[in-house]
Amino acid sequence: MHTVLAASTRLDLSPTQQLFVVALCALTAFVSHLALAVFNDGVRPFLLDFVQGRTERSATAAVSFGLSAGFIFGLGAPMALASGVLNPWLLFLPTDILGLLAPRKWIAPLLGGGWGAVVVLGLGGANAVAHDLPVDFLTAMQQMSTPILFLFTLFPVLAITRQFGRWPGALAAVLELALVIMTMKLWPKIFAGSLAMAAGVLLLIAFAVRKDLLQRRREKDREHLQEPDRGQGRQAAEVGEDPVVSLFSAGALRLRRHLPLFMLLGAGICVLAQTHIFGGGEATSFLIAKGQYGEAAQVDLYRAFGFIPLIATTALASGAYGIAGFTLVYPIGYLLPDPFLAAAVGAVVFALEVLALSLIGRVLGRLPSVRDSSEHLRAAITETLGLAIVFGSLLAAHVMGGGPAIFLVGGLYLLNEAMGRPVVRMAAAPAAVVVGGVLLNVLHWLDLFTPLKS
């Protein structure tokens, strides 16, 4: 089987890369302080009340912390340690919080830059120390890569089945299975799920567009049958202004007023992706670590399809954009050969995204099935990655310490479930591997546990 493991989990950043990460964290904290953009999609709807003065800065920061802390320490840090590649949960969720928390504009970039310094200096030191422990749980965590990548390949199948039923889902499953086998046989150096994911996503979009076109045709036929009533309906529609449309227009205008700042942000994110020290998702991190940049770009491009409608609608409603925009700068950055070109392209991409927000909102309003597909994609991504991370974490535990390690890691995960998930489910299993690894090293020092021979 074609197994994808990180070539190295060492966080080796050059001084220039370290300074760039610090500067980018300072910028993202500043943008968050202005309530112009945050990375956490769940925080963005709360920013409207903050911008309009109905909630205070401290309360908004508390919401951001509550929605982000589990992902920072349970997913972002363990994934960075396991893959040797930085990720957005580790970099941008903390700058969301610090930017919103800062009482002054000039304090926000200082706090964000400070966090960036903690990441590039502290995480590298922690990484080096962890690899020298008797129980090397970081190397064991590389076992997570194979289930994450291969189960992630199935997310279009789940989305199609949930939205369009069993037979379209079965067709997508058979197609993906055939493409995985064909890729493994004909192109063994390429990630086996690449073509399968492409086919699955295209099939989902085709089903959704077909459904919307058929629905619009039926509506036109009904309109022809009810022709005498159309004049009255048009007059009724012209009376007054739709408050939703008014709100969306205000949000788009607010973002356009800060277009130069967004262009700077887009340039920075794209350059970060171009350096290949950063991956935009769980699966992408391991592909970047392996040097498979084309496959990483493909994975993040498909992932973006599931989030563009969510980001567009919340941005228009709240007047706050995503720190990474529609995340299209991730795959673009991975593929560009030069950081200066990446900066220029990233700035242009962000400018086009911000300027096109209103148009995207109108298009999504006319294609309800496509909009629903994005929701099914997000749910499918969460479901596939959730299973993959739990399974991969148990594999890591087995490599780390056999039965006792599985007992610790599985037990910590189940305890988190029983306690009402104080750590979000997606982050609970990687956090359990780290905590379990630390506990096994303590037991070894107490002469109560003997590490497995590699």
PDB file of C-alpha atoms in Angstrom, residues 19-309:
ATOM      1  CA  LEU A  19      10.790  36.675  11.053  1.00  0.00           C
ATOM      2  CA  PHE A  20       8.156  36.328   8.354  1.00  0.00           C
ATOM      3  CA  VAL A  21       5.917  34.192  10.577  1.00  0.00           C
ATOM      4  CA  VAL A  22       6.269  36.739  13.397  1.00  0.00           C
ATOM      5  CA  ALA A  23       5.379  39.610  11.038  1.00  0.00           C
ATOM      6  CA  LEU A  24       2.398  37.761   9.573  1.00  0.00           C
ATOM      7  CA  CYS A  25       1.044  36.943  13.036  1.00  0.00           C
ATOM      8  CA  ALA A  26       1.395  40.627  13.927  1.00  0.00           C
ATOM      9  CA  LEU A  27      -0.587  41.573  10.806  1.00  0.00           C
ATOM     10  CA  THR A  28      -3.366  39.035  11.396  1.00  0.00           C
ATOM     11  CA  ALA A  29      -3.750  40.196  15.015  1.00  0.00           C
ATOM     12  CA  PHE A  30      -4.025  43.801  13.819  1.00  0.00           C
ATOM     13  CA  VAL A  31      -6.702  42.864  11.255  1.00  0.00           C
ATOM     14  CA  SER A  32      -8.574  40.929  13.941  1.00  0.00           C
ATOM     15  CA  HIS A  33      -8.383  43.926  16.308  1.00  0.00           C
ATOM     16  CA  LEU A  34     -10.128  46.028  13.654  1.00  0.00           C
ATOM     17  CA  ALA A  35     -12.790  43.285  13.355  1.00  0.00           C
ATOM     18  CA  LEU A  36     -12.083  43.141   9.622  1.00  0.00           C
ATOM     19  CA  ALA A  37     -11.252  39.427   9.501  1.00  0.00           C
ATOM     20  CA  VAL A  38     -10.921  36.381  11.751  1.00  0.00           C
ATOM     21  CA  PHE A  39      -9.940  32.824  10.945  1.00  0.00           C
ATOM     22  CA  ASN A  40     -12.589  31.041  13.037  1.00  0.00           C
ATOM     23  CA  ASP A  41     -15.801  30.862  11.011  1.00  0.00           C
ATOM     24  CA  GLY A  42     -17.800  30.482  14.211  1.00  0.00           C
ATOM     25  CA  VAL A  43     -16.579  33.818  15.581  1.00  0.00           C
ATOM     26  CA  ARG A  44     -17.399  35.879  12.478  1.00  0.00           C
ATOM     27  CA  PRO A  45     -21.187  36.144  13.077  1.00  0.00           C
ATOM     28  CA  PHE A  46     -20.529  37.617  16.538  1.00  0.00           C
ATOM     29  CA  LEU A  47     -18.475  40.460  15.071  1.00  0.00           C
ATOM     30  CA  LEU A  48     -21.532  42.299  13.721  1.00  0.00           C
ATOM     31  CA  ASP A  49     -22.734  43.095  17.246  1.00  0.00           C
ATOM     32  CA  PHE A  50     -19.203  44.154  18.199  1.00  0.00           C
ATOM     33  CA  VAL A  51     -18.806  46.433  15.163  1.00  0.00           C
ATOM     34  CA  GLN A  52     -22.182  48.044  15.863  1.00  0.00           C
ATOM     35  CA  GLY A  53     -21.308  48.570  19.526  1.00  0.00           C
ATOM     36  CA  ARG A  54     -23.803  46.135  21.032  1.00  0.00           C
ATOM     37  CA  THR A  55     -21.115  43.937  22.653  1.00  0.00           C
ATOM     38  CA  GLU A  56     -17.803  44.812  24.246  1.00  0.00           C
ATOM     39  CA  ARG A  57     -14.337  43.809  23.086  1.00  0.00           C
ATOM     40  CA  SER A  58     -13.691  41.581  26.101  1.00  0.00           C
ATOM     41  CA  ALA A  59     -16.927  39.643  25.556  1.00  0.00           C
ATOM     42  CA  THR A  60     -16.124  39.088  21.871  1.00  0.00           C
ATOM     43  CA  ALA A  61     -12.600  37.942  22.766  1.00  0.00           C
ATOM     44  CA  ALA A  62     -14.079  35.522  25.303  1.00  0.00           C
ATOM     45  CA  VAL A  63     -16.314  34.033  22.595  1.00  0.00           C
ATOM     46  CA  SER A  64     -13.297  33.651  20.317  1.00  0.00           C
ATOM     47  CA  PHE A  65     -11.281  31.955  23.057  1.00  0.00           C
ATOM     48  CA  GLY A  66     -14.094  29.560  23.901  1.00  0.00           C
ATOM     49  CA  LEU A  67     -14.535  28.517  20.274  1.00  0.00           C
ATOM     50  CA  SER A  68     -10.818  28.286  19.467  1.00  0.00           C
ATOM     51  CA  ALA A  69      -8.822  27.072  22.491  1.00  0.00           C
ATOM     52  CA  GLY A  70      -9.509  23.373  21.911  1.00  0.00           C
ATOM     53  CA  PHE A  71      -8.391  23.576  18.288  1.00  0.00           C
ATOM     54  CA  ILE A  72      -5.216  25.496  19.164  1.00  0.00           C
ATOM     55  CA  PHE A  73      -3.855  23.142  21.794  1.00  0.00           C
ATOM     56  CA  GLY A  74      -5.632  19.923  20.818  1.00  0.00           C
ATOM     57  CA  LEU A  75      -5.223  20.035  17.047  1.00  0.00           C
ATOM     58  CA  GLY A  76      -2.942  22.865  15.903  1.00  0.00           C
ATOM     59  CA  ALA A  77       0.024  22.168  18.169  1.00  0.00           C
ATOM     60  CA  PRO A  78      -0.065  18.328  17.912  1.00  0.00           C
ATOM     61  CA  MET A  79      -0.429  18.438  14.111  1.00  0.00           C
ATOM     62  CA  ALA A  80       2.495  20.846  13.797  1.00  0.00           C
ATOM     63  CA  LEU A  81       4.640  18.655  16.042  1.00  0.00           C
ATOM     64  CA  ALA A  82       3.642  15.496  14.192  1.00  0.00           C
ATOM     65  CA  SER A  83       4.168  16.808  10.662  1.00  0.00           C
ATOM     66  CA  GLY A  84       6.852  19.451  11.149  1.00  0.00           C
ATOM     67  CA  VAL A  85       4.631  21.899   9.233  1.00  0.00           C
ATOM     68  CA  LEU A  86       2.818  24.931  10.655  1.00  0.00           C
ATOM     69  CA  ASN A  87      -0.963  25.169  10.295  1.00  0.00           C
ATOM     70  CA  PRO A  88      -3.681  27.867  10.528  1.00  0.00           C
ATOM     71  CA  TRP A  89      -5.116  26.624  13.848  1.00  0.00           C
ATOM     72  CA  LEU A  90      -1.763  27.173  15.521  1.00  0.00           C
ATOM     73  CA  LEU A  91      -1.010  30.538  13.904  1.00  0.00           C
ATOM     74  CA  PHE A  92      -4.283  32.328  13.249  1.00  0.00           C
ATOM     75  CA  LEU A  93      -6.740  31.186  15.925  1.00  0.00           C
ATOM     76  CA  PRO A  94      -4.525  32.673  18.680  1.00  0.00           C
ATOM     77  CA  THR A  95      -4.113  35.923  16.738  1.00  0.00           C
ATOM     78  CA  ASP A  96      -7.917  36.097  16.448  1.00  0.00           C
ATOM     79  CA  ILE A  97      -8.101  36.066  20.240  1.00  0.00           C
ATOM     80  CA  LEU A  98      -5.135  38.356  20.890  1.00  0.00           C
ATOM     81  CA  GLY A  99      -6.263  40.893  18.308  1.00  0.00           C
ATOM     82  CA  LEU A 100      -9.784  41.089  19.714  1.00  0.00           C
ATOM     83  CA  LEU A 101      -8.441  41.233  23.261  1.00  0.00           C
ATOM     84  CA  ALA A 102      -5.932  44.056  22.649  1.00  0.00           C
ATOM     85  CA  PRO A 103      -7.293  47.388  23.983  1.00  0.00           C
ATOM     86  CA  ARG A 104      -5.276  49.515  21.520  1.00  0.00           C
ATOM     87  CA  LYS A 105      -4.373  49.226  17.850  1.00  0.00           C
ATOM     88  CA  TRP A 106      -0.648  49.307  18.475  1.00  0.00           C
ATOM     89  CA  ILE A 107      -0.849  46.585  21.128  1.00  0.00           C
ATOM     90  CA  ALA A 108      -2.527  44.067  18.798  1.00  0.00           C
ATOM     91  CA  PRO A 109       0.460  43.570  16.444  1.00  0.00           C
ATOM     92  CA  LEU A 110       2.800  43.328  19.422  1.00  0.00           C
ATOM     93  CA  LEU A 111       0.714  40.532  20.924  1.00  0.00           C
ATOM     94  CA  GLY A 112       0.363  38.781  17.566  1.00  0.00           C
ATOM     95  CA  GLY A 113       4.070  39.046  16.838  1.00  0.00           C
ATOM     96  CA  GLY A 114       4.815  37.731  20.316  1.00  0.00           C
ATOM     97  CA  TRP A 115       2.689  34.669  19.640  1.00  0.00           C
ATOM     98  CA  GLY A 116       4.482  34.132  16.341  1.00  0.00           C
ATOM     99  CA  ALA A 117       7.807  34.210  18.191  1.00  0.00           C
ATOM    100  CA  VAL A 118       6.516  31.680  20.726  1.00  0.00           C
ATOM    101  CA  VAL A 119       5.509  29.350  17.881  1.00  0.00           C
ATOM    102  CA  VAL A 120       8.731  29.498  15.836  1.00  0.00           C
ATOM    103  CA  LEU A 121      11.060  29.378  18.849  1.00  0.00           C
ATOM    104  CA  GLY A 122       9.151  27.460  21.508  1.00  0.00           C
ATOM    105  CA  LEU A 123       7.592  24.831  19.279  1.00  0.00           C
ATOM    106  CA  GLY A 124      10.926  24.049  17.635  1.00  0.00           C
ATOM    107  CA  GLY A 125      12.522  23.555  21.053  1.00  0.00           C
ATOM    108  CA  ALA A 126       9.650  21.383  22.240  1.00  0.00           C
ATOM    109  CA  ASN A 127       9.948  19.354  19.046  1.00  0.00           C
ATOM    110  CA  ALA A 128      13.663  18.715  19.583  1.00  0.00           C
ATOM    111  CA  VAL A 129      13.160  17.732  23.226  1.00  0.00           C
ATOM    112  CA  ALA A 130      10.238  15.403  22.421  1.00  0.00           C
ATOM    113  CA  HIS A 131      12.266  13.489  19.821  1.00  0.00           C
ATOM    114  CA  ASP A 132      14.935  12.746  22.427  1.00  0.00           C
ATOM    115  CA  LEU A 133      12.491  11.231  24.926  1.00  0.00           C
ATOM    116  CA  PRO A 134      12.498   7.452  25.567  1.00  0.00           C
ATOM    117  CA  VAL A 135       8.933   7.315  24.195  1.00  0.00           C
ATOM    118  CA  ASP A 136       9.035   9.376  20.992  1.00  0.00           C
ATOM    119  CA  PHE A 137       5.348  10.163  20.599  1.00  0.00           C
ATOM    120  CA  LEU A 138       5.958  12.697  17.819  1.00  0.00           C
ATOM    121  CA  THR A 139       7.411  10.113  15.460  1.00  0.00           C
ATOM    122  CA  ALA A 140       4.567   7.771  16.414  1.00  0.00           C
ATOM    123  CA  MET A 141       2.056  10.489  15.458  1.00  0.00           C
ATOM    124  CA  GLN A 142       3.186  10.204  11.847  1.00  0.00           C
ATOM    125  CA  GLN A 143       0.985   7.090  11.778  1.00  0.00           C
ATOM    126  CA  MET A 144      -1.955   9.504  11.603  1.00  0.00           C
ATOM    127  CA  SER A 145      -1.050  10.552   8.073  1.00  0.00           C
ATOM    128  CA  THR A 146      -2.246   7.456   6.186  1.00  0.00           C
ATOM    129  CA  PRO A 147      -5.788   7.233   7.647  1.00  0.00           C
ATOM    130  CA  ILE A 148      -6.204  11.008   7.380  1.00  0.00           C
ATOM    131  CA  LEU A 149      -5.261  11.086   3.705  1.00  0.00           C
ATOM    132  CA  PHE A 150      -7.140   7.996   2.567  1.00  0.00           C
ATOM    133  CA  LEU A 151     -10.334   8.523   4.567  1.00  0.00           C
ATOM    134  CA  PHE A 152     -10.364  12.198   3.589  1.00  0.00           C
ATOM    135  CA  THR A 153     -10.598  10.986  -0.020  1.00  0.00           C
ATOM    136  CA  LEU A 154     -14.131   9.750   0.717  1.00  0.00           C
ATOM    137  CA  PHE A 155     -15.656  13.087   1.698  1.00  0.00           C
ATOM    138  CA  PRO A 156     -17.285  13.698  -1.744  1.00  0.00           C
ATOM    139  CA  VAL A 157     -18.955  10.272  -1.539  1.00  0.00           C
ATOM    140  CA  LEU A 158     -20.505  11.121   1.824  1.00  0.00           C
ATOM    141  CA  ALA A 159     -21.645  14.536   0.602  1.00  0.00           C
ATOM    142  CA  ILE A 160     -23.265  13.080  -2.545  1.00  0.00           C
ATOM    143  CA  THR A 161     -25.024  10.339  -0.573  1.00  0.00           C
ATOM    144  CA  ARG A 162     -26.403  12.763   2.009  1.00  0.00           C
ATOM    145  CA  GLN A 163     -27.649  15.263  -0.588  1.00  0.00           C
ATOM    146  CA  PHE A 164     -28.730  13.119  -3.520  1.00  0.00           C
ATOM    147  CA  GLY A 165     -29.383   9.644  -2.118  1.00  0.00           C
ATOM    148  CA  ARG A 166     -27.993   6.117  -2.141  1.00  0.00           C
ATOM    149  CA  TRP A 167     -27.602   5.421  -5.858  1.00  0.00           C
ATOM    150  CA  PRO A 168     -25.647   8.577  -6.722  1.00  0.00           C
ATOM    151  CA  GLY A 169     -23.541   7.923  -3.613  1.00  0.00           C
ATOM    152  CA  ALA A 170     -22.907   4.321  -4.688  1.00  0.00           C
ATOM    153  CA  LEU A 171     -21.886   5.538  -8.148  1.00  0.00           C
ATOM    154  CA  ALA A 172     -19.422   7.994  -6.596  1.00  0.00           C
ATOM    155  CA  ALA A 173     -18.007   5.294  -4.288  1.00  0.00           C
ATOM    156  CA  VAL A 174     -17.423   2.834  -7.157  1.00  0.00           C
ATOM    157  CA  LEU A 175     -15.826   5.577  -9.262  1.00  0.00           C
ATOM    158  CA  GLU A 176     -13.506   6.671  -6.456  1.00  0.00           C
ATOM    159  CA  LEU A 177     -12.488   3.088  -5.642  1.00  0.00           C
ATOM    160  CA  ALA A 178     -11.639   2.427  -9.291  1.00  0.00           C
ATOM    161  CA  LEU A 179      -9.589   5.611  -9.518  1.00  0.00           C
ATOM    162  CA  VAL A 180      -7.687   4.876  -6.283  1.00  0.00           C
ATOM    163  CA  ILE A 181      -6.734   1.401  -7.533  1.00  0.00           C
ATOM    164  CA  MET A 182      -5.819   2.733 -10.977  1.00  0.00           C
ATOM    165  CA  THR A 183      -3.643   5.491  -9.518  1.00  0.00           C
ATOM    166  CA  MET A 184      -1.820   3.056  -7.234  1.00  0.00           C
ATOM    167  CA  LYS A 185      -1.077   0.741 -10.167  1.00  0.00           C
ATOM    168  CA  LEU A 186      -0.216   3.273 -12.874  1.00  0.00           C
ATOM    169  CA  TRP A 187       1.207   6.237 -10.957  1.00  0.00           C
ATOM    170  CA  PRO A 188       2.562   4.910  -7.629  1.00  0.00           C
ATOM    171  CA  LYS A 189       4.465   8.128  -6.843  1.00  0.00           C
ATOM    172  CA  ILE A 190       1.237  10.173  -6.837  1.00  0.00           C
ATOM    173  CA  PHE A 191      -1.067  10.210  -3.825  1.00  0.00           C
ATOM    174  CA  ALA A 192      -3.676   7.578  -4.648  1.00  0.00           C
ATOM    175  CA  GLY A 193      -6.655   9.714  -3.651  1.00  0.00           C
ATOM    176  CA  SER A 194      -5.871  12.644  -5.943  1.00  0.00           C
ATOM    177  CA  LEU A 195      -7.903  11.626  -8.996  1.00  0.00           C
ATOM    178  CA  ALA A 196     -10.611  10.075  -6.823  1.00  0.00           C
ATOM    179  CA  MET A 197     -11.227  13.318  -4.934  1.00  0.00           C
ATOM    180  CA  ALA A 198     -11.264  15.307  -8.180  1.00  0.00           C
ATOM    181  CA  ALA A 199     -13.849  12.998  -9.709  1.00  0.00           C
ATOM    182  CA  GLY A 200     -15.980  12.997  -6.551  1.00  0.00           C
ATOM    183  CA  VAL A 201     -16.081  16.779  -6.223  1.00  0.00           C
ATOM    184  CA  LEU A 202     -16.840  17.271  -9.926  1.00  0.00           C
ATOM    185  CA  LEU A 203     -19.628  14.696  -9.697  1.00  0.00           C
ATOM    186  CA  LEU A 204     -21.125  16.499  -6.684  1.00  0.00           C
ATOM    187  CA  ILE A 205     -21.039  19.851  -8.490  1.00  0.00           C
ATOM    188  CA  ALA A 206     -22.587  18.287 -11.600  1.00  0.00           C
ATOM    189  CA  PHE A 207     -25.460  16.790  -9.582  1.00  0.00           C
ATOM    190  CA  ALA A 208     -26.071  20.119  -7.791  1.00  0.00           C
ATOM    191  CA  VAL A 209     -26.004  22.267 -10.927  1.00  0.00           C
ATOM    192  CA  ARG A 210     -28.280  19.833 -12.762  1.00  0.00           C
ATOM    193  CA  LYS A 211     -30.787  19.941  -9.910  1.00  0.00           C
ATOM    194  CA  ASP A 212     -30.770  23.755  -9.828  1.00  0.00           C
ATOM    195  CA  LEU A 213     -31.182  24.050 -13.605  1.00  0.00           C
ATOM    196  CA  LEU A 214     -34.115  21.642 -13.565  1.00  0.00           C
ATOM    197  CA  GLN A 215     -35.684  23.539 -10.670  1.00  0.00           C
ATOM    198  CA  ARG A 216     -35.343  26.880 -12.480  1.00  0.00           C
ATOM    199  CA  ARG A 217     -36.867  25.390 -15.615  1.00  0.00           C
ATOM    200  CA  ARG A 218     -39.874  24.170 -13.629  1.00  0.00           C
ATOM    201  CA  GLU A 219     -40.242  27.620 -12.038  1.00  0.00           C
ATOM    202  CA  LYS A 220     -40.206  29.305 -15.464  1.00  0.00           C
ATOM    203  CA  ASP A 221     -42.879  26.917 -16.665  1.00  0.00           C
ATOM    204  CA  ARG A 222     -45.043  27.815 -13.660  1.00  0.00           C
ATOM    205  CA  GLU A 223     -44.486  31.523 -14.308  1.00  0.00           C
ATOM    206  CA  HIS A 224     -45.741  31.161 -17.871  1.00  0.00           C
ATOM    207  CA  LEU A 225     -48.907  29.526 -16.565  1.00  0.00           C
ATOM    208  CA  GLN A 226     -49.425  32.374 -14.054  1.00  0.00           C
ATOM    209  CA  GLU A 227     -48.567  35.250 -16.414  1.00  0.00           C
ATOM    210  CA  PRO A 228     -51.474  37.544 -15.392  1.00  0.00           C
ATOM    211  CA  ASP A 229     -50.266  37.665 -11.764  1.00  0.00           C
ATOM    212  CA  ARG A 230     -46.668  38.623 -12.549  1.00  0.00           C
ATOM    213  CA  GLY A 231     -47.289  42.363 -12.715  1.00  0.00           C
ATOM    214  CA  GLN A 232     -48.779  42.453  -9.225  1.00  0.00           C
ATOM    215  CA  GLY A 233     -45.942  40.322  -7.858  1.00  0.00           C
ATOM    216  CA  ARG A 234     -43.328  42.610  -9.359  1.00  0.00           C
ATOM    217  CA  GLN A 235     -44.983  45.697  -7.840  1.00  0.00           C
ATOM    218  CA  ALA A 236     -45.093  44.033  -4.429  1.00  0.00           C
ATOM    219  CA  ALA A 237     -41.414  43.132  -4.673  1.00  0.00           C
ATOM    220  CA  GLU A 238     -40.473  46.710  -5.522  1.00  0.00           C
ATOM    221  CA  VAL A 239     -42.090  48.147  -2.395  1.00  0.00           C
ATOM    222  CA  GLY A 240     -39.415  48.700   0.236  1.00  0.00           C
ATOM    223  CA  GLU A 241     -35.887  47.343   0.393  1.00  0.00           C
ATOM    224  CA  ASP A 242     -34.990  43.856   1.535  1.00  0.00           C
ATOM    225  CA  PRO A 243     -33.206  44.266   4.900  1.00  0.00           C
ATOM    226  CA  VAL A 244     -30.974  41.260   4.144  1.00  0.00           C
ATOM    227  CA  VAL A 245     -29.826  42.847   0.879  1.00  0.00           C
ATOM    228  CA  SER A 246     -29.193  46.116   2.713  1.00  0.00           C
ATOM    229  CA  LEU A 247     -27.115  44.343   5.376  1.00  0.00           C
ATOM    230  CA  PHE A 248     -25.088  42.445   2.771  1.00  0.00           C
ATOM    231  CA  SER A 249     -24.380  45.668   0.862  1.00  0.00           C
ATOM    232  CA  ALA A 250     -23.124  47.374   4.021  1.00  0.00           C
ATOM    233  CA  GLY A 251     -20.825  44.424   4.800  1.00  0.00           C
ATOM    234  CA  ALA A 252     -19.367  44.379   1.290  1.00  0.00           C
ATOM    235  CA  LEU A 253     -18.799  48.163   1.352  1.00  0.00           C
ATOM    236  CA  ARG A 254     -16.996  47.967   4.699  1.00  0.00           C
ATOM    237  CA  LEU A 255     -14.591  45.355   3.366  1.00  0.00           C
ATOM    238  CA  ARG A 256     -13.935  47.270   0.137  1.00  0.00           C
ATOM    239  CA  ARG A 257     -12.930  50.359   2.091  1.00  0.00           C
ATOM    240  CA  HIS A 258     -10.006  48.367   3.515  1.00  0.00           C
ATOM    241  CA  LEU A 259      -8.969  46.733   0.242  1.00  0.00           C
ATOM    242  CA  PRO A 260      -5.221  47.674   0.517  1.00  0.00           C
ATOM    243  CA  LEU A 261      -5.010  45.991   3.927  1.00  0.00           C
ATOM    244  CA  PHE A 262      -6.648  42.839   2.563  1.00  0.00           C
ATOM    245  CA  MET A 263      -4.248  42.814  -0.368  1.00  0.00           C
ATOM    246  CA  LEU A 264      -1.327  42.946   2.082  1.00  0.00           C
ATOM    247  CA  LEU A 265      -2.899  40.089   4.043  1.00  0.00           C
ATOM    248  CA  GLY A 266      -3.412  38.017   0.891  1.00  0.00           C
ATOM    249  CA  ALA A 267       0.199  38.584  -0.120  1.00  0.00           C
ATOM    250  CA  GLY A 268       1.416  37.417   3.293  1.00  0.00           C
ATOM    251  CA  ILE A 269      -0.711  34.267   3.409  1.00  0.00           C
ATOM    252  CA  CYS A 270       0.279  33.285  -0.138  1.00  0.00           C
ATOM    253  CA  VAL A 271       3.984  33.768   0.606  1.00  0.00           C
ATOM    254  CA  LEU A 272       3.639  31.655   3.769  1.00  0.00           C
ATOM    255  CA  ALA A 273       2.133  28.832   1.677  1.00  0.00           C
ATOM    256  CA  GLN A 274       4.883  29.236  -0.935  1.00  0.00           C
ATOM    257  CA  THR A 275       7.618  28.665   1.663  1.00  0.00           C
ATOM    258  CA  HIS A 276       6.260  25.123   2.249  1.00  0.00           C
ATOM    259  CA  ILE A 277       6.557  25.489   6.019  1.00  0.00           C
ATOM    260  CA  PHE A 278       2.774  25.746   6.253  1.00  0.00           C
ATOM    261  CA  GLY A 279      -0.168  23.510   5.394  1.00  0.00           C
ATOM    262  CA  GLY A 280      -3.780  24.640   5.269  1.00  0.00           C
ATOM    263  CA  GLY A 281      -5.354  21.439   6.623  1.00  0.00           C
ATOM    264  CA  GLU A 282      -4.805  18.143   8.394  1.00  0.00           C
ATOM    265  CA  ALA A 283      -4.233  16.158   5.217  1.00  0.00           C
ATOM    266  CA  THR A 284      -2.285  18.964   3.574  1.00  0.00           C
ATOM    267  CA  SER A 285       0.249  19.193   6.386  1.00  0.00           C
ATOM    268  CA  PHE A 286       1.491  15.644   5.799  1.00  0.00           C
ATOM    269  CA  LEU A 287       1.556  16.104   2.019  1.00  0.00           C
ATOM    270  CA  ILE A 288       3.610  19.293   2.380  1.00  0.00           C
ATOM    271  CA  ALA A 289       5.988  17.495   4.746  1.00  0.00           C
ATOM    272  CA  LYS A 290       6.440  14.775   2.126  1.00  0.00           C
ATOM    273  CA  GLY A 291       7.101  17.340  -0.600  1.00  0.00           C
ATOM    274  CA  GLN A 292       3.944  16.492  -2.563  1.00  0.00           C
ATOM    275  CA  TYR A 293       2.962  20.092  -3.234  1.00  0.00           C
ATOM    276  CA  GLY A 294       0.743  19.384  -6.243  1.00  0.00           C
ATOM    277  CA  GLU A 295      -1.372  16.912  -4.267  1.00  0.00           C
ATOM    278  CA  ALA A 296      -1.505  19.349  -1.331  1.00  0.00           C
ATOM    279  CA  ALA A 297      -2.783  22.082  -3.652  1.00  0.00           C
ATOM    280  CA  GLN A 298      -5.430  19.736  -4.988  1.00  0.00           C
ATOM    281  CA  VAL A 299      -6.656  18.769  -1.511  1.00  0.00           C
ATOM    282  CA  ASP A 300      -6.938  22.371  -0.319  1.00  0.00           C
ATOM    283  CA  LEU A 301      -8.662  23.439  -3.529  1.00  0.00           C
ATOM    284  CA  TYR A 302     -11.393  20.836  -3.013  1.00  0.00           C
ATOM    285  CA  ARG A 303     -11.685  21.788   0.626  1.00  0.00           C
ATOM    286  CA  ALA A 304     -12.252  25.406  -0.395  1.00  0.00           C
ATOM    287  CA  PHE A 305     -15.414  24.413  -2.306  1.00  0.00           C
ATOM    288  CA  GLY A 306     -17.009  23.495   1.003  1.00  0.00           C
ATOM    289  CA  PHE A 307     -16.205  26.796   2.679  1.00  0.00           C
ATOM    290  CA  ILE A 308     -16.610  29.501   0.019  1.00  0.00           C
ATOM    291  CA  PRO A 309     -20.411  29.845   0.500  1.00  0.00           C
TER     292      PRO A 309
END
